[in-house]
Short mmCIF file of N, CA and C in Angstrom, two decimals:
data_model
loop_
_atom_site.label_atom_id
_atom_site.label_comp_id
_atom_site.label_asym_id
_atom_site.label_seq_id
_atom_site.Cartn_x
_atom_site.Cartn_y
_atom_site.Cartn_z
N MET A 11 0.64 -0.98 0.07
CA MET A 11 -0.37 -0.11 -0.25
C MET A 11 1.17 1.10 0.01
N ASN A 12 0.50 2.69 -0.54
CA ASN A 12 1.28 3.51 -0.45
C ASN A 12 0.18 4.67 0.80
N ALA A 13 0.81 5.53 0.83
CA ALA A 13 0.34 6.95 1.85
C ALA A 13 -1.37 7.24 0.95
N PHE A 14 -1.35 6.91 -0.22
CA PHE A 14 -2.68 7.57 -1.25
C PHE A 14 -3.99 6.35 -0.56
N SER A 15 -3.66 5.08 -0.64
CA SER A 15 -4.02 3.87 -0.32
C SER A 15 -4.83 3.74 1.26
N ASP A 16 -3.45 4.03 1.93
CA ASP A 16 -4.09 3.74 2.65
C ASP A 16 -4.55 5.08 3.55
N GLY A 17 -4.81 6.65 3.14
CA GLY A 17 -5.59 7.14 3.18
C GLY A 17 -7.61 7.09 2.90
N ILE A 18 -7.29 6.33 1.67
CA ILE A 18 -8.39 6.11 1.34
C ILE A 18 -8.89 5.08 2.24
N ALA A 19 -7.99 3.91 2.81
CA ALA A 19 -8.56 2.93 3.15
C ALA A 19 -8.83 3.42 4.48
N GLY A 20 -7.98 4.85 5.61
CA GLY A 20 -8.48 5.50 6.08
C GLY A 20 -10.14 5.46 6.92
N LEU A 21 -10.34 7.00 5.12
CA LEU A 21 -10.99 7.56 5.21
C LEU A 21 -12.70 6.69 4.76
N ASP A 22 -12.15 5.39 4.54
CA ASP A 22 -13.68 4.32 4.52
C ASP A 22 -13.90 3.85 5.65
N ASP A 23 -13.06 3.41 6.37
CA ASP A 23 -13.29 3.10 7.79
C ASP A 23 -13.83 4.44 8.75
N PHE A 24 -13.20 5.31 8.59
CA PHE A 24 -13.71 6.65 9.21
C PHE A 24 -15.75 6.96 9.15
N LEU A 25 -16.31 6.63 7.29
CA LEU A 25 -17.28 6.95 6.77
C LEU A 25 -18.08 5.60 7.30
N THR A 26 -17.52 4.57 7.20
CA THR A 26 -18.15 3.21 8.12
C THR A 26 -18.46 3.50 9.42
N LEU A 27 -17.64 3.69 10.04
CA LEU A 27 -18.31 3.94 11.50
C LEU A 27 -18.91 4.68 11.95
N ASN A 28 -18.80 6.10 10.73
CA ASN A 28 -19.69 7.67 11.34
C ASN A 28 -21.51 6.83 11.00
N ALA A 29 -21.58 5.65 10.38
CA ALA A 29 -22.30 4.93 9.37
C ALA A 29 -23.66 4.33 10.53
N VAL A 30 -22.45 3.69 11.67
CA VAL A 30 -22.80 2.83 12.66
C VAL A 30 -23.56 4.02 13.71
N LEU A 31 -22.69 4.94 14.06
CA LEU A 31 -22.99 6.05 14.92
C LEU A 31 -24.46 6.70 14.15
N ILE A 32 -24.35 7.00 13.26
CA ILE A 32 -25.73 7.54 13.17
C ILE A 32 -27.19 6.15 13.13
N LEU A 33 -26.89 5.06 12.70
CA LEU A 33 -27.86 4.22 13.40
C LEU A 33 -27.89 4.54 14.97
N ASP A 34 -26.55 4.19 15.64
CA ASP A 34 -26.85 4.20 17.62
C ASP A 34 -27.46 5.30 17.61
N ASP A 35 -27.18 6.29 16.98
CA ASP A 35 -27.78 7.49 17.81
C ASP A 35 -29.40 7.49 17.29
N ALA A 36 -30.18 6.65 15.85
CA ALA A 36 -31.06 7.05 15.85
C ALA A 36 -31.87 5.59 16.75
N TRP A 37 -31.49 4.79 17.68
CA TRP A 37 -31.52 4.40 18.74
C TRP A 37 -32.22 4.64 19.41
N ASN A 38 -30.93 5.45 19.84
CA ASN A 38 -31.00 6.87 21.09
C ASN A 38 -32.10 7.31 20.85
N ALA A 39 -32.61 7.76 19.53
CA ALA A 39 -33.70 8.42 19.60
C ALA A 39 -35.08 7.33 19.57
N SER A 40 -35.40 6.20 19.00
CA SER A 40 -36.52 5.59 19.17
C SER A 40 -36.84 5.13 20.85
N TYR A 41 -35.14 5.72 21.47
CA TYR A 41 -36.20 5.42 23.29
C TYR A 41 -36.72 6.25 23.61
N GLN A 42 -36.15 7.44 23.54
CA GLN A 42 -36.13 8.62 23.47
C GLN A 42 -37.74 9.27 23.41
N SER A 43 -38.20 8.42 22.33
CA SER A 43 -39.75 9.16 21.62
C SER A 43 -40.75 7.74 22.48
N ARG A 44 -40.20 6.13 22.17
CA ARG A 44 -41.04 4.87 22.47
C ARG A 44 -41.15 5.30 21.73
N ASP A 45 -40.87 5.02 20.18
CA ASP A 45 -40.81 4.86 18.96
C ASP A 45 -40.88 3.14 18.58
N ALA A 46 -41.54 2.13 19.06
CA ALA A 46 -41.14 0.74 18.71
C ALA A 46 -40.64 0.77 16.54
N GLN A 47 -41.55 1.17 16.24
CA GLN A 47 -41.64 1.39 14.62
C GLN A 47 -40.06 1.93 14.31
N ALA A 48 -39.75 2.95 14.46
CA ALA A 48 -37.87 3.48 14.20
C ALA A 48 -37.23 2.45 14.90
N LEU A 49 -37.39 1.98 15.94
CA LEU A 49 -36.56 0.38 17.08
C LEU A 49 -36.89 -0.37 15.40
N SER A 50 -37.68 -0.98 15.07
CA SER A 50 -37.58 -1.69 14.68
C SER A 50 -36.88 -2.52 13.09
N ASP A 51 -37.04 -0.78 12.57
CA ASP A 51 -35.87 -0.59 11.03
C ASP A 51 -34.46 -1.06 11.79
N LEU A 52 -34.26 -0.55 12.79
CA LEU A 52 -32.76 -0.49 12.68
C LEU A 52 -32.50 -1.95 13.55
N ILE A 53 -32.90 -2.82 14.60
CA ILE A 53 -32.59 -3.65 14.58
C ILE A 53 -32.80 -5.27 13.81
N ALA A 54 -32.35 -5.82 13.02
CA ALA A 54 -32.28 -7.16 13.06
C ALA A 54 -33.99 -8.31 12.87
N ASP A 55 -33.82 -8.66 12.61
CA ASP A 55 -34.87 -9.87 13.07
C ASP A 55 -34.41 -10.79 13.62
N ASP A 56 -33.34 -11.05 13.75
CA ASP A 56 -32.58 -11.84 14.97
C ASP A 56 -31.89 -11.73 16.05
N TRP A 57 -32.38 -9.88 16.43
CA TRP A 57 -31.44 -9.80 17.67
C TRP A 57 -31.53 -10.43 18.81
N SER A 58 -30.98 -9.80 19.30
CA SER A 58 -30.70 -10.94 20.89
C SER A 58 -30.70 -9.93 21.75
N GLY A 59 -31.42 -9.06 22.79
CA GLY A 59 -30.76 -8.47 24.28
C GLY A 59 -30.21 -9.13 25.71
N PHE A 60 -29.75 -9.66 25.98
CA PHE A 60 -28.81 -9.86 27.02
C PHE A 60 -29.30 -8.74 28.34
N LEU A 61 -30.17 -9.49 29.19
CA LEU A 61 -30.08 -8.23 30.27
C LEU A 61 -29.21 -9.15 31.38
N PRO A 62 -28.87 -8.02 32.55
CA PRO A 62 -27.98 -8.22 33.59
C PRO A 62 -28.83 -9.12 34.51
N ASP A 63 -29.95 -9.87 34.46
CA ASP A 63 -30.31 -11.24 35.36
C ASP A 63 -30.44 -12.50 34.52
N GLY A 64 -29.97 -12.80 33.15
CA GLY A 64 -29.08 -13.22 32.62
C GLY A 64 -30.83 -13.58 31.21
N GLN A 65 -31.34 -13.25 32.03
CA GLN A 65 -32.41 -13.01 30.74
C GLN A 65 -31.93 -12.73 28.62
N VAL A 66 -32.78 -13.56 28.46
CA VAL A 66 -32.42 -13.16 26.96
C VAL A 66 -33.53 -13.15 26.54
N ILE A 67 -33.59 -11.91 25.32
CA ILE A 67 -35.34 -10.67 25.13
C ILE A 67 -34.99 -10.65 23.46
N SER A 68 -35.63 -10.62 23.26
CA SER A 68 -35.62 -10.59 21.47
C SER A 68 -36.78 -9.54 20.82
N LYS A 69 -36.52 -9.11 19.62
CA LYS A 69 -36.93 -7.78 19.18
C LYS A 69 -38.19 -7.71 19.38
N ALA A 70 -39.26 -8.68 18.95
CA ALA A 70 -40.57 -8.26 18.82
C ALA A 70 -40.82 -7.91 20.64
N VAL A 71 -40.09 -8.23 21.80
CA VAL A 71 -40.18 -7.88 23.33
C VAL A 71 -39.82 -6.79 23.46
N LEU A 72 -38.30 -6.65 23.07
CA LEU A 72 -38.35 -5.06 23.54
C LEU A 72 -39.00 -3.88 22.49
N GLN A 73 -39.56 -4.20 21.75
CA GLN A 73 -40.16 -3.84 20.73
C GLN A 73 -41.54 -3.02 21.55
N ARG A 74 -42.55 -4.39 22.43
CA ARG A 74 -43.70 -4.43 23.22
C ARG A 74 -43.28 -2.93 24.47
N ALA A 75 -41.91 -3.86 24.71
CA ALA A 75 -41.54 -3.01 26.31
C ALA A 75 -41.15 -1.97 26.47
N ILE A 76 -40.65 -1.21 24.70
CA ILE A 76 -40.63 0.60 24.86
C ILE A 76 -41.63 0.92 24.74
N THR A 77 -42.48 0.62 24.21
CA THR A 77 -43.80 1.69 24.17
C THR A 77 -44.15 1.63 26.11
N THR A 78 -43.90 0.60 26.80
CA THR A 78 -44.48 1.58 28.20
C THR A 78 -43.86 1.55 28.78
N TYR A 79 -42.48 2.32 28.53
CA TYR A 79 -41.17 2.82 28.93
C TYR A 79 -42.04 4.18 29.72
N PRO A 80 -41.23 4.03 30.96
CA PRO A 80 -42.32 5.77 31.74
C PRO A 80 -41.74 6.86 31.26
N GLU A 81 -41.90 8.19 30.73
CA GLU A 81 -41.70 9.57 30.71
C GLU A 81 -40.61 9.79 31.45
N ASP A 82 -39.37 9.20 31.74
CA ASP A 82 -38.22 9.49 32.81
C ASP A 82 -37.34 10.33 31.44
N VAL A 83 -37.03 11.71 31.28
CA VAL A 83 -35.77 12.07 30.93
C VAL A 83 -34.91 10.89 30.42
N LEU A 84 -34.48 10.53 29.43
CA LEU A 84 -33.52 10.10 28.92
C LEU A 84 -32.38 10.45 28.63
N VAL A 85 -31.17 10.40 29.28
CA VAL A 85 -29.98 10.70 28.63
C VAL A 85 -29.60 9.55 27.97
N PHE A 86 -28.48 9.71 27.09
CA PHE A 86 -26.96 8.82 26.42
C PHE A 86 -26.21 8.78 26.41
N ARG A 87 -24.57 8.26 26.51
CA ARG A 87 -23.75 9.09 26.91
C ARG A 87 -23.00 7.82 25.93
N ARG A 88 -22.11 7.97 24.90
CA ARG A 88 -21.34 6.82 24.22
C ARG A 88 -19.71 7.24 24.67
N GLN A 89 -19.15 6.25 25.23
CA GLN A 89 -18.07 5.89 25.66
C GLN A 89 -17.32 5.70 24.30
N VAL A 90 -17.49 4.50 23.33
CA VAL A 90 -16.62 3.97 22.69
C VAL A 90 -17.83 3.42 21.78
N ALA A 91 -16.84 3.62 20.34
CA ALA A 91 -17.23 2.85 19.39
C ALA A 91 -16.00 2.55 18.62
N GLN A 92 -16.18 0.94 18.03
CA GLN A 92 -14.88 0.30 17.06
C GLN A 92 -15.75 -0.71 15.42
N LEU A 93 -14.52 0.00 15.00
CA LEU A 93 -15.22 -1.25 13.99
C LEU A 93 -14.00 -2.20 13.45
N TYR A 94 -15.12 -3.25 12.95
CA TYR A 94 -14.11 -4.33 13.38
C TYR A 94 -14.20 -5.16 12.06
N GLY A 95 -14.10 -4.69 10.47
CA GLY A 95 -14.22 -5.02 9.08
C GLY A 95 -16.19 -5.07 9.27
N ASP A 96 -17.44 -6.18 8.96
CA ASP A 96 -18.19 -6.18 8.99
C ASP A 96 -19.24 -5.75 10.16
N THR A 97 -18.70 -5.77 11.48
CA THR A 97 -19.23 -5.60 12.32
C THR A 97 -18.68 -4.47 12.99
N ALA A 98 -18.61 -4.04 13.89
CA ALA A 98 -19.22 -2.99 15.63
C ALA A 98 -19.44 -2.77 15.77
N ILE A 99 -18.93 -1.73 17.38
CA ILE A 99 -19.58 -2.07 18.64
C ILE A 99 -19.72 -1.47 19.06
N THR A 100 -20.59 -0.42 19.65
CA THR A 100 -20.71 1.00 21.04
C THR A 100 -20.85 0.50 22.11
N ARG A 101 -20.30 1.46 23.20
CA ARG A 101 -20.40 1.14 24.68
C ARG A 101 -21.31 2.91 25.11
N GLY A 102 -22.09 2.15 26.15
CA GLY A 102 -22.55 3.64 26.06
C GLY A 102 -23.17 3.77 27.75
N GLU A 103 -23.95 4.33 27.91
CA GLU A 103 -24.18 4.54 29.63
C GLU A 103 -25.36 5.48 29.13
N LEU A 104 -26.63 5.04 29.80
CA LEU A 104 -28.04 5.48 29.97
C LEU A 104 -28.29 5.93 31.49
N SER A 105 -28.70 7.11 31.61
CA SER A 105 -29.44 7.97 32.20
C SER A 105 -30.47 7.77 32.41
N ALA A 106 -31.27 8.21 33.38
CA ALA A 106 -33.42 7.80 33.73
C ALA A 106 -32.94 9.47 34.58
N ASN A 107 -33.48 10.64 34.05
CA ASN A 107 -33.82 11.74 35.29
C ASN A 107 -33.04 11.97 35.83
N GLY A 108 -31.73 12.12 34.75
CA GLY A 108 -30.07 11.98 35.64
C GLY A 108 -29.75 11.09 36.97
N VAL A 109 -29.78 10.11 36.76
CA VAL A 109 -29.00 9.00 37.89
C VAL A 109 -29.40 7.66 36.94
N HIS A 110 -28.23 7.53 36.76
CA HIS A 110 -26.91 6.05 35.84
C HIS A 110 -28.13 4.78 36.12
N ALA A 111 -29.38 4.57 34.80
CA ALA A 111 -29.81 3.46 34.57
C ALA A 111 -29.25 1.90 34.47
N GLN A 112 -27.66 2.46 33.89
CA GLN A 112 -27.09 0.66 32.72
C GLN A 112 -26.20 1.45 31.86
N SER A 113 -25.47 0.09 31.82
CA SER A 113 -24.46 0.65 30.83
C SER A 113 -24.93 -0.47 29.81
N TYR A 114 -24.54 -0.45 28.30
CA TYR A 114 -24.76 -1.27 27.59
C TYR A 114 -23.36 -1.34 26.90
N LEU A 115 -23.70 -2.31 26.35
CA LEU A 115 -22.60 -3.17 24.42
C LEU A 115 -23.93 -3.08 23.42
N ARG A 116 -23.37 -2.16 22.49
CA ARG A 116 -24.70 -2.89 21.34
C ARG A 116 -23.35 -3.31 19.98
N VAL A 117 -24.13 -3.82 19.55
CA VAL A 117 -23.44 -5.05 18.41
C VAL A 117 -24.02 -4.53 16.97
N TYR A 118 -23.27 -4.02 15.80
CA TYR A 118 -24.21 -4.42 14.81
C TYR A 118 -23.00 -4.92 13.62
N ALA A 119 -23.84 -5.40 13.18
CA ALA A 119 -23.23 -6.00 11.11
C ALA A 119 -23.97 -5.54 10.09
N ARG A 120 -22.79 -5.95 9.29
CA ARG A 120 -23.29 -5.49 8.12
C ARG A 120 -22.97 -6.85 7.22
N ARG A 121 -24.74 -6.58 6.88
CA ARG A 121 -25.27 -7.91 5.90
C ARG A 121 -25.92 -7.57 4.83
N ALA A 122 -24.98 -7.97 3.84
CA ALA A 122 -26.05 -6.97 2.25
C ALA A 122 -25.50 -5.55 2.21
N GLY A 123 -24.98 -5.17 2.70
CA GLY A 123 -24.30 -3.92 2.64
C GLY A 123 -25.02 -3.26 3.24
N GLN A 124 -25.91 -3.81 4.18
CA GLN A 124 -26.74 -2.43 5.43
C GLN A 124 -26.19 -3.63 7.24
N TRP A 125 -26.45 -2.49 7.57
CA TRP A 125 -25.91 -2.14 9.37
C TRP A 125 -27.23 -2.33 9.72
N GLN A 126 -27.41 -2.81 10.82
CA GLN A 126 -28.06 -3.21 11.81
C GLN A 126 -27.22 -3.84 12.30
N ALA A 127 -28.56 -3.36 14.38
CA ALA A 127 -28.32 -3.54 15.32
C ALA A 127 -28.57 -5.39 15.49
N VAL A 128 -27.28 -6.24 15.55
CA VAL A 128 -28.18 -7.72 16.02
C VAL A 128 -27.45 -8.50 17.58
N ALA A 129 -27.47 -7.73 18.58
CA ALA A 129 -27.30 -7.54 20.02
C ALA A 129 -26.89 -5.97 20.75
N VAL A 130 -27.59 -6.45 21.69
CA VAL A 130 -27.46 -5.31 22.80
C VAL A 130 -26.76 -6.49 24.06
N GLN A 131 -25.63 -5.91 25.48
CA GLN A 131 -25.50 -6.63 26.31
C GLN A 131 -26.17 -5.77 27.49
N VAL A 132 -26.22 -5.76 28.25
CA VAL A 132 -26.60 -4.63 29.38
C VAL A 132 -26.30 -5.15 30.28
N VAL A 133 -25.70 -3.93 31.35
CA VAL A 133 -25.14 -3.93 33.24
C VAL A 133 -26.01 -3.13 33.65
N PRO A 134 -25.77 -3.38 35.05
CA PRO A 134 -26.29 -2.09 35.72
C PRO A 134 -25.58 -1.08 35.92
#
């Protein structure tokens, strides 16, 4: 590789990670608005959520749950985002009404050129 191709590869990674971050921000916005349909468009049909108590939830369960969340003020803070080829992760924290509610690790995958969330691990 030369300096030019290294620069292009770096730009490609930057743009790809930016696409994932836009998706991650859309996930946060769907939570804040309690919009199950918007969330549905962002997560894969085979998505899995891993909760602190060991429970594993499906996309359908999350979609039902999001509409029943209390009207708390939700604030998301992203700590890190990393790209691994066709997989990316974001890690962050969620607070509700100014109180820490959870930390999470979200996993995104690019399938047939389309990025979607495929998993989340939630911890207290």
